[in-house]
Short mmCIF file of C-alpha atoms and ligand atoms in Angstrom, two decimals:
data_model
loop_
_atom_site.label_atom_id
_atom_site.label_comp_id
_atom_site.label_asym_id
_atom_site.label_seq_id
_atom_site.Cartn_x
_atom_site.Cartn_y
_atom_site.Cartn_z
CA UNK J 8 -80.56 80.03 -26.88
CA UNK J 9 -83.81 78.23 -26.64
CA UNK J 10 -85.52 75.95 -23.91
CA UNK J 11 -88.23 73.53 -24.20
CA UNK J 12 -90.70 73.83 -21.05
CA UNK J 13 -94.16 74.32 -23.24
CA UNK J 14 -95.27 72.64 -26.43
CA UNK J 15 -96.33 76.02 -27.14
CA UNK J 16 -92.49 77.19 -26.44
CA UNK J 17 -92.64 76.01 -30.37
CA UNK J 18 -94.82 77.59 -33.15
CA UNK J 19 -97.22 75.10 -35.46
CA UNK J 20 -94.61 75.98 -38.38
CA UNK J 21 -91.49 75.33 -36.13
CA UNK J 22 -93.32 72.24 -35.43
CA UNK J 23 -93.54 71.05 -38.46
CA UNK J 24 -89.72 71.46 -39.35
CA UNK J 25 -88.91 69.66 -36.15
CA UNK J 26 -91.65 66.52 -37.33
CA UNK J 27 -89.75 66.82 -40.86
CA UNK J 28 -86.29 66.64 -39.07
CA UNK J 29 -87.40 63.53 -36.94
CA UNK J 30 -89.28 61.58 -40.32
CA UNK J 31 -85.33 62.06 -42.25
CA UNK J 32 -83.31 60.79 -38.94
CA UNK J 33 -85.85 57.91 -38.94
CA UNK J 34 -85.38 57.63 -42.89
CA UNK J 35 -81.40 58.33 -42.91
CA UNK J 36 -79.91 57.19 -39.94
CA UNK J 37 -76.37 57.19 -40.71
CA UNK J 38 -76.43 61.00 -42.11
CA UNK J 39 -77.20 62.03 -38.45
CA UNK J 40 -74.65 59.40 -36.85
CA UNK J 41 -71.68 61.58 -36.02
CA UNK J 42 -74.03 65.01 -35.59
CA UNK J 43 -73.68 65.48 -31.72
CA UNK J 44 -69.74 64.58 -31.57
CA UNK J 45 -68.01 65.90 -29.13
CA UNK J 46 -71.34 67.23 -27.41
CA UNK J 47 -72.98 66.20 -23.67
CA UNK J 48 -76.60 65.90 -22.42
CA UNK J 49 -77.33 65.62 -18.99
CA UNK J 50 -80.54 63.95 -17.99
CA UNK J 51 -81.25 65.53 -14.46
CA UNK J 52 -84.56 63.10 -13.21
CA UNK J 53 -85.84 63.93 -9.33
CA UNK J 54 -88.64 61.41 -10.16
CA UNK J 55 -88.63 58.03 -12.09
CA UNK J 56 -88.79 57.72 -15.06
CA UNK J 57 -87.92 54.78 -17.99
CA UNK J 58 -89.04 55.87 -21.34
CA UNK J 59 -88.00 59.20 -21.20
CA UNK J 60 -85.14 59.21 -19.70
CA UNK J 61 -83.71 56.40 -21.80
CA UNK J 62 -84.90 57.78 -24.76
CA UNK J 63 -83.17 61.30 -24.34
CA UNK J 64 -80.12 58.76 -23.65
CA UNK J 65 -80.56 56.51 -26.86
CA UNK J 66 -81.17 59.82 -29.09
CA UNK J 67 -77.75 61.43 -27.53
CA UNK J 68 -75.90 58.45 -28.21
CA UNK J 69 -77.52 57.50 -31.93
CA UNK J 70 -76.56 61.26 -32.77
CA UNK J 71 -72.96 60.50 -31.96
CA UNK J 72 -72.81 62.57 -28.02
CA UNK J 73 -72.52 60.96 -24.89
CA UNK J 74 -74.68 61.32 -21.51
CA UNK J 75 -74.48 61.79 -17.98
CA UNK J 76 -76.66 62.37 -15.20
CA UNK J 77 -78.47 60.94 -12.15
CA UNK J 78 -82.26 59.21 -12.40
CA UNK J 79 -83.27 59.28 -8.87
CA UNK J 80 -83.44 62.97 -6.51
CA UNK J 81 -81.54 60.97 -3.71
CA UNK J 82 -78.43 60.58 -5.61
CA UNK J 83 -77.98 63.90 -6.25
CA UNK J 84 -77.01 66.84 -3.86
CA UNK J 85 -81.03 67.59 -3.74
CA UNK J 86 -80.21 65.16 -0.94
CA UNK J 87 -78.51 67.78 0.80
CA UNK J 88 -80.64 70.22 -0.11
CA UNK J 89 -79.20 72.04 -3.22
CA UNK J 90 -81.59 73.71 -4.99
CA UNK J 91 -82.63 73.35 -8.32
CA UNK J 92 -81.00 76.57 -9.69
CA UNK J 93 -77.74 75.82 -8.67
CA UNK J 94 -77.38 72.57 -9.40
CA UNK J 95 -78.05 73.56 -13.53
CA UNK J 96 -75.38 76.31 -12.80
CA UNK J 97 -73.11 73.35 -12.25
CA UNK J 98 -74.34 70.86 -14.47
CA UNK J 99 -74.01 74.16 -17.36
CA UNK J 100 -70.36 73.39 -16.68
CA UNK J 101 -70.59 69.82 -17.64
CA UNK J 102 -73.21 69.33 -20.09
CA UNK J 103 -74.38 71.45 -23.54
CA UNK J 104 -78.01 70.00 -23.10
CA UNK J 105 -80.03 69.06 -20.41
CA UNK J 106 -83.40 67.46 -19.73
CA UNK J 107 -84.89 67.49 -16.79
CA UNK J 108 -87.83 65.72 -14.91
CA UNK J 109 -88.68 66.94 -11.39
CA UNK J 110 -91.83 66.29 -8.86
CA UNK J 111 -92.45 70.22 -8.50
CA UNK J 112 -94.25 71.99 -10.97
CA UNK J 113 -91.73 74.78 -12.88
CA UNK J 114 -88.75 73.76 -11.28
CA UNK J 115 -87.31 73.15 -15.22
CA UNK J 116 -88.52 76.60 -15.61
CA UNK J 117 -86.49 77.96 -12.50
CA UNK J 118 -83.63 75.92 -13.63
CA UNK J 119 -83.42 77.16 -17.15
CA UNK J 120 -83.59 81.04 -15.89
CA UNK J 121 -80.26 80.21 -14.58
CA UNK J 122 -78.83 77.38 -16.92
CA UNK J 123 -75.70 78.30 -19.85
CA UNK J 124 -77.61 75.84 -21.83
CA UNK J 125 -80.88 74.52 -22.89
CA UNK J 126 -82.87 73.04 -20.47
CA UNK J 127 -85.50 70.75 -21.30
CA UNK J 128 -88.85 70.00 -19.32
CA UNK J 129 -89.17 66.25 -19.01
CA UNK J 130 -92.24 66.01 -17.06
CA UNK J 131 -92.63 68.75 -13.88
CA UNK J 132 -95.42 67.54 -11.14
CA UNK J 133 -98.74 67.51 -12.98
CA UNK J 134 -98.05 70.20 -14.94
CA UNK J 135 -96.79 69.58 -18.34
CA UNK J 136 -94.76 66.99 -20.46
CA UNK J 137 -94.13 68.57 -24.00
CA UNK J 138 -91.65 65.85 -25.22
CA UNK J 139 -93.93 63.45 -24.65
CA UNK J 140 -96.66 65.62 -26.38
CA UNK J 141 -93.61 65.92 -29.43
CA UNK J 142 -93.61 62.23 -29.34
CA UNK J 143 -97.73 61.64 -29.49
CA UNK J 144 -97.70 64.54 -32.56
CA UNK J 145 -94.92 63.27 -34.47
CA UNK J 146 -96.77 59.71 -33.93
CA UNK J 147 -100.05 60.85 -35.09
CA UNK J 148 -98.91 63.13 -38.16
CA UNK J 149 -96.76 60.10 -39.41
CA UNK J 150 -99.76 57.60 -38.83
CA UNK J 151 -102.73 59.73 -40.21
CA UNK J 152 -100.70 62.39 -42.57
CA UNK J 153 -102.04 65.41 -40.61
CA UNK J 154 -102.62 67.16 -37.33
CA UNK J 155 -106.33 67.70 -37.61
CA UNK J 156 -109.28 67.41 -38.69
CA UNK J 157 -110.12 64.90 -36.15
CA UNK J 158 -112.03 63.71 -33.12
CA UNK J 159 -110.00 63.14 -30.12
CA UNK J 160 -111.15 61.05 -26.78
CA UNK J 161 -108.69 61.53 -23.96
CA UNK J 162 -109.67 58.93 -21.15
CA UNK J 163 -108.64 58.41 -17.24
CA UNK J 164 -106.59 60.43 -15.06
CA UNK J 165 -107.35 64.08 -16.69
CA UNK J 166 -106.68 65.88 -13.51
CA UNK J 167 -102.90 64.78 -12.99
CA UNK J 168 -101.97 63.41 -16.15
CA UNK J 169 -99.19 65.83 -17.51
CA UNK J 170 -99.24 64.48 -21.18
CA UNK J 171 -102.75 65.02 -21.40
CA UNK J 172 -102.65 69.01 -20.37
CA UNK J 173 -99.60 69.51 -22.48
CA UNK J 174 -101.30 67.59 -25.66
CA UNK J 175 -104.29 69.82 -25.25
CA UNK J 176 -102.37 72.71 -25.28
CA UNK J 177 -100.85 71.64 -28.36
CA UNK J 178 -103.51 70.11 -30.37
CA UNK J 179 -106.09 73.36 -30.23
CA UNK J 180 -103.65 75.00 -32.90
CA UNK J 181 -105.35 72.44 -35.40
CA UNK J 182 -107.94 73.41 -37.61
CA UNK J 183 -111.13 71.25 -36.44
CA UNK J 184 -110.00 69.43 -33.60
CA UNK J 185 -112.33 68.18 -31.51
CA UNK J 186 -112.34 66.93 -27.80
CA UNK J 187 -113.92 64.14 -25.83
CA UNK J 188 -112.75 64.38 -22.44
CA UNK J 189 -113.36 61.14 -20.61
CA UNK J 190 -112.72 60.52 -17.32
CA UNK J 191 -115.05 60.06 -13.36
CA UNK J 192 -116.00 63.33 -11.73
CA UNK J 193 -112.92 63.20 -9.64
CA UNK J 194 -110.28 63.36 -12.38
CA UNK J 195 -111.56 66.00 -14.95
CA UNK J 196 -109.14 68.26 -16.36
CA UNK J 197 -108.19 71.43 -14.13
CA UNK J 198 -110.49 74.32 -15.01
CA UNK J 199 -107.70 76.22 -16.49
CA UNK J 200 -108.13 73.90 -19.49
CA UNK J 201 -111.59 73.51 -19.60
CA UNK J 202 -111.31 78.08 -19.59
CA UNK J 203 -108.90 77.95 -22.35
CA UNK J 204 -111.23 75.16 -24.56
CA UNK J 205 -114.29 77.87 -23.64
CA UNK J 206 -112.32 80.75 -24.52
CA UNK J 207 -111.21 79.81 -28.15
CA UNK J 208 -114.18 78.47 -29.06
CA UNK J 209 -112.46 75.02 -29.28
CA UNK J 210 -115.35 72.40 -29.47
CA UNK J 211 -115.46 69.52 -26.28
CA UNK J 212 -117.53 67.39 -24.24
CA UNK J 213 -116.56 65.85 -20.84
CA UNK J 214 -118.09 62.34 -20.39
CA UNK J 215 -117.63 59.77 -17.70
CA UNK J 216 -118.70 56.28 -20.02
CA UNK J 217 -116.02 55.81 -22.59
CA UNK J 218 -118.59 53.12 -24.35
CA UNK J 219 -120.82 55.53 -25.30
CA UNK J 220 -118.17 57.90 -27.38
CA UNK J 221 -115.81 54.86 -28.99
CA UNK J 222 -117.61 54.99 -32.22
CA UNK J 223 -116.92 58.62 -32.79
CA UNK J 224 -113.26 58.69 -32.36
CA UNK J 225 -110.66 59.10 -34.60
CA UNK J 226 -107.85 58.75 -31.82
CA UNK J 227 -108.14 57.37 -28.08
CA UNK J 228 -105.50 58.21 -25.62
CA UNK J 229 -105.75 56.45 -22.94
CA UNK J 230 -103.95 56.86 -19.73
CA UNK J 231 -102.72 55.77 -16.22
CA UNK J 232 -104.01 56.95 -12.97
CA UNK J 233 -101.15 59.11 -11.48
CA UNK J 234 -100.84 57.37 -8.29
CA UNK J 235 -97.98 59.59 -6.77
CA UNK J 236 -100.03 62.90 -7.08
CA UNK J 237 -103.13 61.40 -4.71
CA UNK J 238 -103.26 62.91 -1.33
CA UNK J 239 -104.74 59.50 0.18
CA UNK J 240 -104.10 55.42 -0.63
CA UNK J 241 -108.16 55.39 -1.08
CA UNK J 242 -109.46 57.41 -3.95
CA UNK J 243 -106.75 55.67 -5.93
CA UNK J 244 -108.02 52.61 -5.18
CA UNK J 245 -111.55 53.40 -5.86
CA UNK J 246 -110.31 54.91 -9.34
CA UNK J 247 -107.35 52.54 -10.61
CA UNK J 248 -109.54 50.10 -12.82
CA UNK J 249 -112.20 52.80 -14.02
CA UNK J 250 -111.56 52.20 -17.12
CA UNK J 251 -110.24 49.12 -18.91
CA UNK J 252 -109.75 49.07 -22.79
CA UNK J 253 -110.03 45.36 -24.18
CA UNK J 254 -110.80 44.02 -27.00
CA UNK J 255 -114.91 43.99 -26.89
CA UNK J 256 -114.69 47.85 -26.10
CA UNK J 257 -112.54 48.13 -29.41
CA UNK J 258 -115.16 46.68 -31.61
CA UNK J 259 -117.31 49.77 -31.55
CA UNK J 260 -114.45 51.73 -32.07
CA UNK J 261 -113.89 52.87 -36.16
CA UNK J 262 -111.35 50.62 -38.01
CA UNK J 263 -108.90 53.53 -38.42
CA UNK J 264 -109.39 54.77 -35.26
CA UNK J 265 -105.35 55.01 -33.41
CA UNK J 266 -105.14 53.98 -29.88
CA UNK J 267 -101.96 56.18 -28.30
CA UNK J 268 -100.70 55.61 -24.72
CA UNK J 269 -97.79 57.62 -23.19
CA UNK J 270 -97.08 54.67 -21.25
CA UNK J 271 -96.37 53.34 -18.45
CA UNK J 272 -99.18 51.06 -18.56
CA UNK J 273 -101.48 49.43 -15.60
CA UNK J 274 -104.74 47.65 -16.33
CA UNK J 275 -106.02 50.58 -18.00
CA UNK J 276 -105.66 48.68 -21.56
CA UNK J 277 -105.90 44.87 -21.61
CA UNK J 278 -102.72 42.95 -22.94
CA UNK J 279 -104.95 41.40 -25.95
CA UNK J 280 -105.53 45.33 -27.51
CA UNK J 281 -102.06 45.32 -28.05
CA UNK J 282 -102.03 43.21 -31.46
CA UNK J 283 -104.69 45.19 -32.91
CA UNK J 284 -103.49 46.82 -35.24
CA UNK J 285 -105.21 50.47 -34.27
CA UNK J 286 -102.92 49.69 -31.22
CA UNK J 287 -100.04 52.39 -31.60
CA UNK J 288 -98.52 53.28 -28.40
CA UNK J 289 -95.19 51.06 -28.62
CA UNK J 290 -94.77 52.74 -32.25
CA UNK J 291 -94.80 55.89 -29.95
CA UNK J 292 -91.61 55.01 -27.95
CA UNK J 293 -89.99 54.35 -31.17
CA UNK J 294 -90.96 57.86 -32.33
CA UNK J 295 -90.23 59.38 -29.32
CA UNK J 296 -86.42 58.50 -29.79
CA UNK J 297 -86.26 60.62 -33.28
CA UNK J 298 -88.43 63.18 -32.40
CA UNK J 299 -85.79 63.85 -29.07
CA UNK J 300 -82.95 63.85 -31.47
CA UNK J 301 -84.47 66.35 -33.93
CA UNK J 302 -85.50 68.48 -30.68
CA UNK J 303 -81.70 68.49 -29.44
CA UNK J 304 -80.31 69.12 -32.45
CA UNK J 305 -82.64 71.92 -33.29
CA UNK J 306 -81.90 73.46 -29.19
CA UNK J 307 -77.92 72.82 -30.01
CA UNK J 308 -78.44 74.84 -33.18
CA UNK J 309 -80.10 77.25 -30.83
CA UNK J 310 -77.05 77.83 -28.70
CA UNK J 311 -74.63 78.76 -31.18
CA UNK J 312 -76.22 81.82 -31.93
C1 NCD U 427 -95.83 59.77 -18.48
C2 NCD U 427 -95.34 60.74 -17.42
O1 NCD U 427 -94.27 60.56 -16.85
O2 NCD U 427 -96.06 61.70 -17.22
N1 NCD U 427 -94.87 58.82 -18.80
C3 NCD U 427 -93.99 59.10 -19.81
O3 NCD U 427 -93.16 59.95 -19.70
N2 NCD U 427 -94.15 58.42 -20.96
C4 NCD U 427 -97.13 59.15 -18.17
C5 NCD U 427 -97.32 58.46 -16.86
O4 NCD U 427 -96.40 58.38 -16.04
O5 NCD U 427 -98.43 57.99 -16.64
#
């Protein structure tokens, strides 16, 4: 039985099959309709959460299963004070799949030591976020027919932003992938990263203007400043609007370039980027929904044996 807590937790070939499943459900709809009947996922979210929670939901229920779960720590028995590892020794009673989002870094990892079924990692602290990093893959591969062979800016809140250290971690098993890592002084990416760039040899550069890098990029991905993981009200506030994609910044930017988003969105990209047509990151949510059905019917397969 396999869990998801790394995009790494997958191999590039593995991958691949999983990117091929998710392009046929979004081709074939109705062959994948009744796949999941009979089967439960519980979504288990101590933090909030719309797009992936809802979109582990959506993929349960467009593969034929049914969900249950709770979206908020405080109405759950973590209220009480249950911990983690027995509450997915319970929920292994209810469920055949779970995902699960939660503030503390490797508490999905805890949970699936324990768990009678596969556990997914939904987001944990500021640590990692591979179904969103599944989603930003299967959205680039389908938009630009491969995985590398390209320049790759990743701007604003390096130092908390989950999707960013999990899409890292995936994207250096490309051939010729190349990093621009954009963000103030205050938000670069924890120095584990920056090690693991050094140590394979993986080229980067961390700058703080993103005006002065647009026109080499083949992909932007922008994101928000992780309010909840700032230890005071002020250096957020100092380092909300630091960067603000709109449409003047976009015309130095090449006319293939993709702009990506996990989303939620602030102010970091203007409202009037989002009819460009570079502008990808609501195709993303859309992807997101077939690549979590390929990933729990792949994890179900897992289980059987
Ligand atoms: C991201 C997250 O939760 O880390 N959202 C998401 O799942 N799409 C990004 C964010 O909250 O900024």
């Amino acid at each position: 039985m396999r869990h998801l807590m790394n995009p790494l937790d997958f191999s590039v070939e593995e991958l691949e099959k999983l990117f091929d499943l998710a392009n046929d459900i979004e081709n074939n709809p109705a062959k994948y309709a009744h796949a999941c009947d009979g089967k439960i996922l519980a979504t288990c979210f101590y933090e909030p959460s719309t797009r992936t929670r809802l979109s582990f939901e959506s993929a349960m229920l467009r593969l034929g299963g049914q969900v249950l779960g709770f979206s908020e720590a405080t109405s759950s028995s973590a209220a009480k004070g249950e911990s983690v590892s027995d509450t997915i020794r319970v929920v292994s009673c209810y469920a055949d799949i779970c995902a699960m989002r939660h503030p503390k870094e490797g508490a999905p990892m805890v949970a699936a030591s324990k768990s009678k079924i596969p556990v997914i990692n939904a987001g944990d602290g500021g640590h990692q976020h591979p179904t969103q990093t599944l989603t930003d893959l299967l959205t680039i591969r389908t938009k630009k027919g491969q995985l590398g062979n390209c320049t790759i800016g990743l701007c604003g809140d390096l130092k908390f932003g989950r999707t960013v250290h999990s899409l890292i971690n995936a994207l250096v098993r490309y051939e010729n992938v190349r990093f621009i890592l954009i963000s103030p002084e205050e938000l670069r990416i924890p120095s584990y990263l920056r090690d693991k760039l050094t140590d394979m040899g993986v080229e980067f550069q961390e700058v703080i203007k993103l005006e002065d890098v647009m026109p080499e990029l083949d992909l932007l991905y922008m994101t928000r400043v992780q309010k909840e993981r700032f230890f005071n009200e002020e250096d957020y506030v100092r380092l909300k609007d630091f960067y603000v994609l709109n449409k003047q910044k976009m015309e130095n930017a090449k006319e293939d370039m993709l702009v990506l988003h996990p989303l939620p969105r602030v102010n970091e990209i203007s409202v009037e980027v989002d009819n460009d047509p570079r502008a990808v990151y609501f195709d993303q949510a859309q992807y997101g929904v077939y690549v979590r059905m390929a990933l729990i019917l792949t994890l179900l397969e897992s289980a059987k044996n």
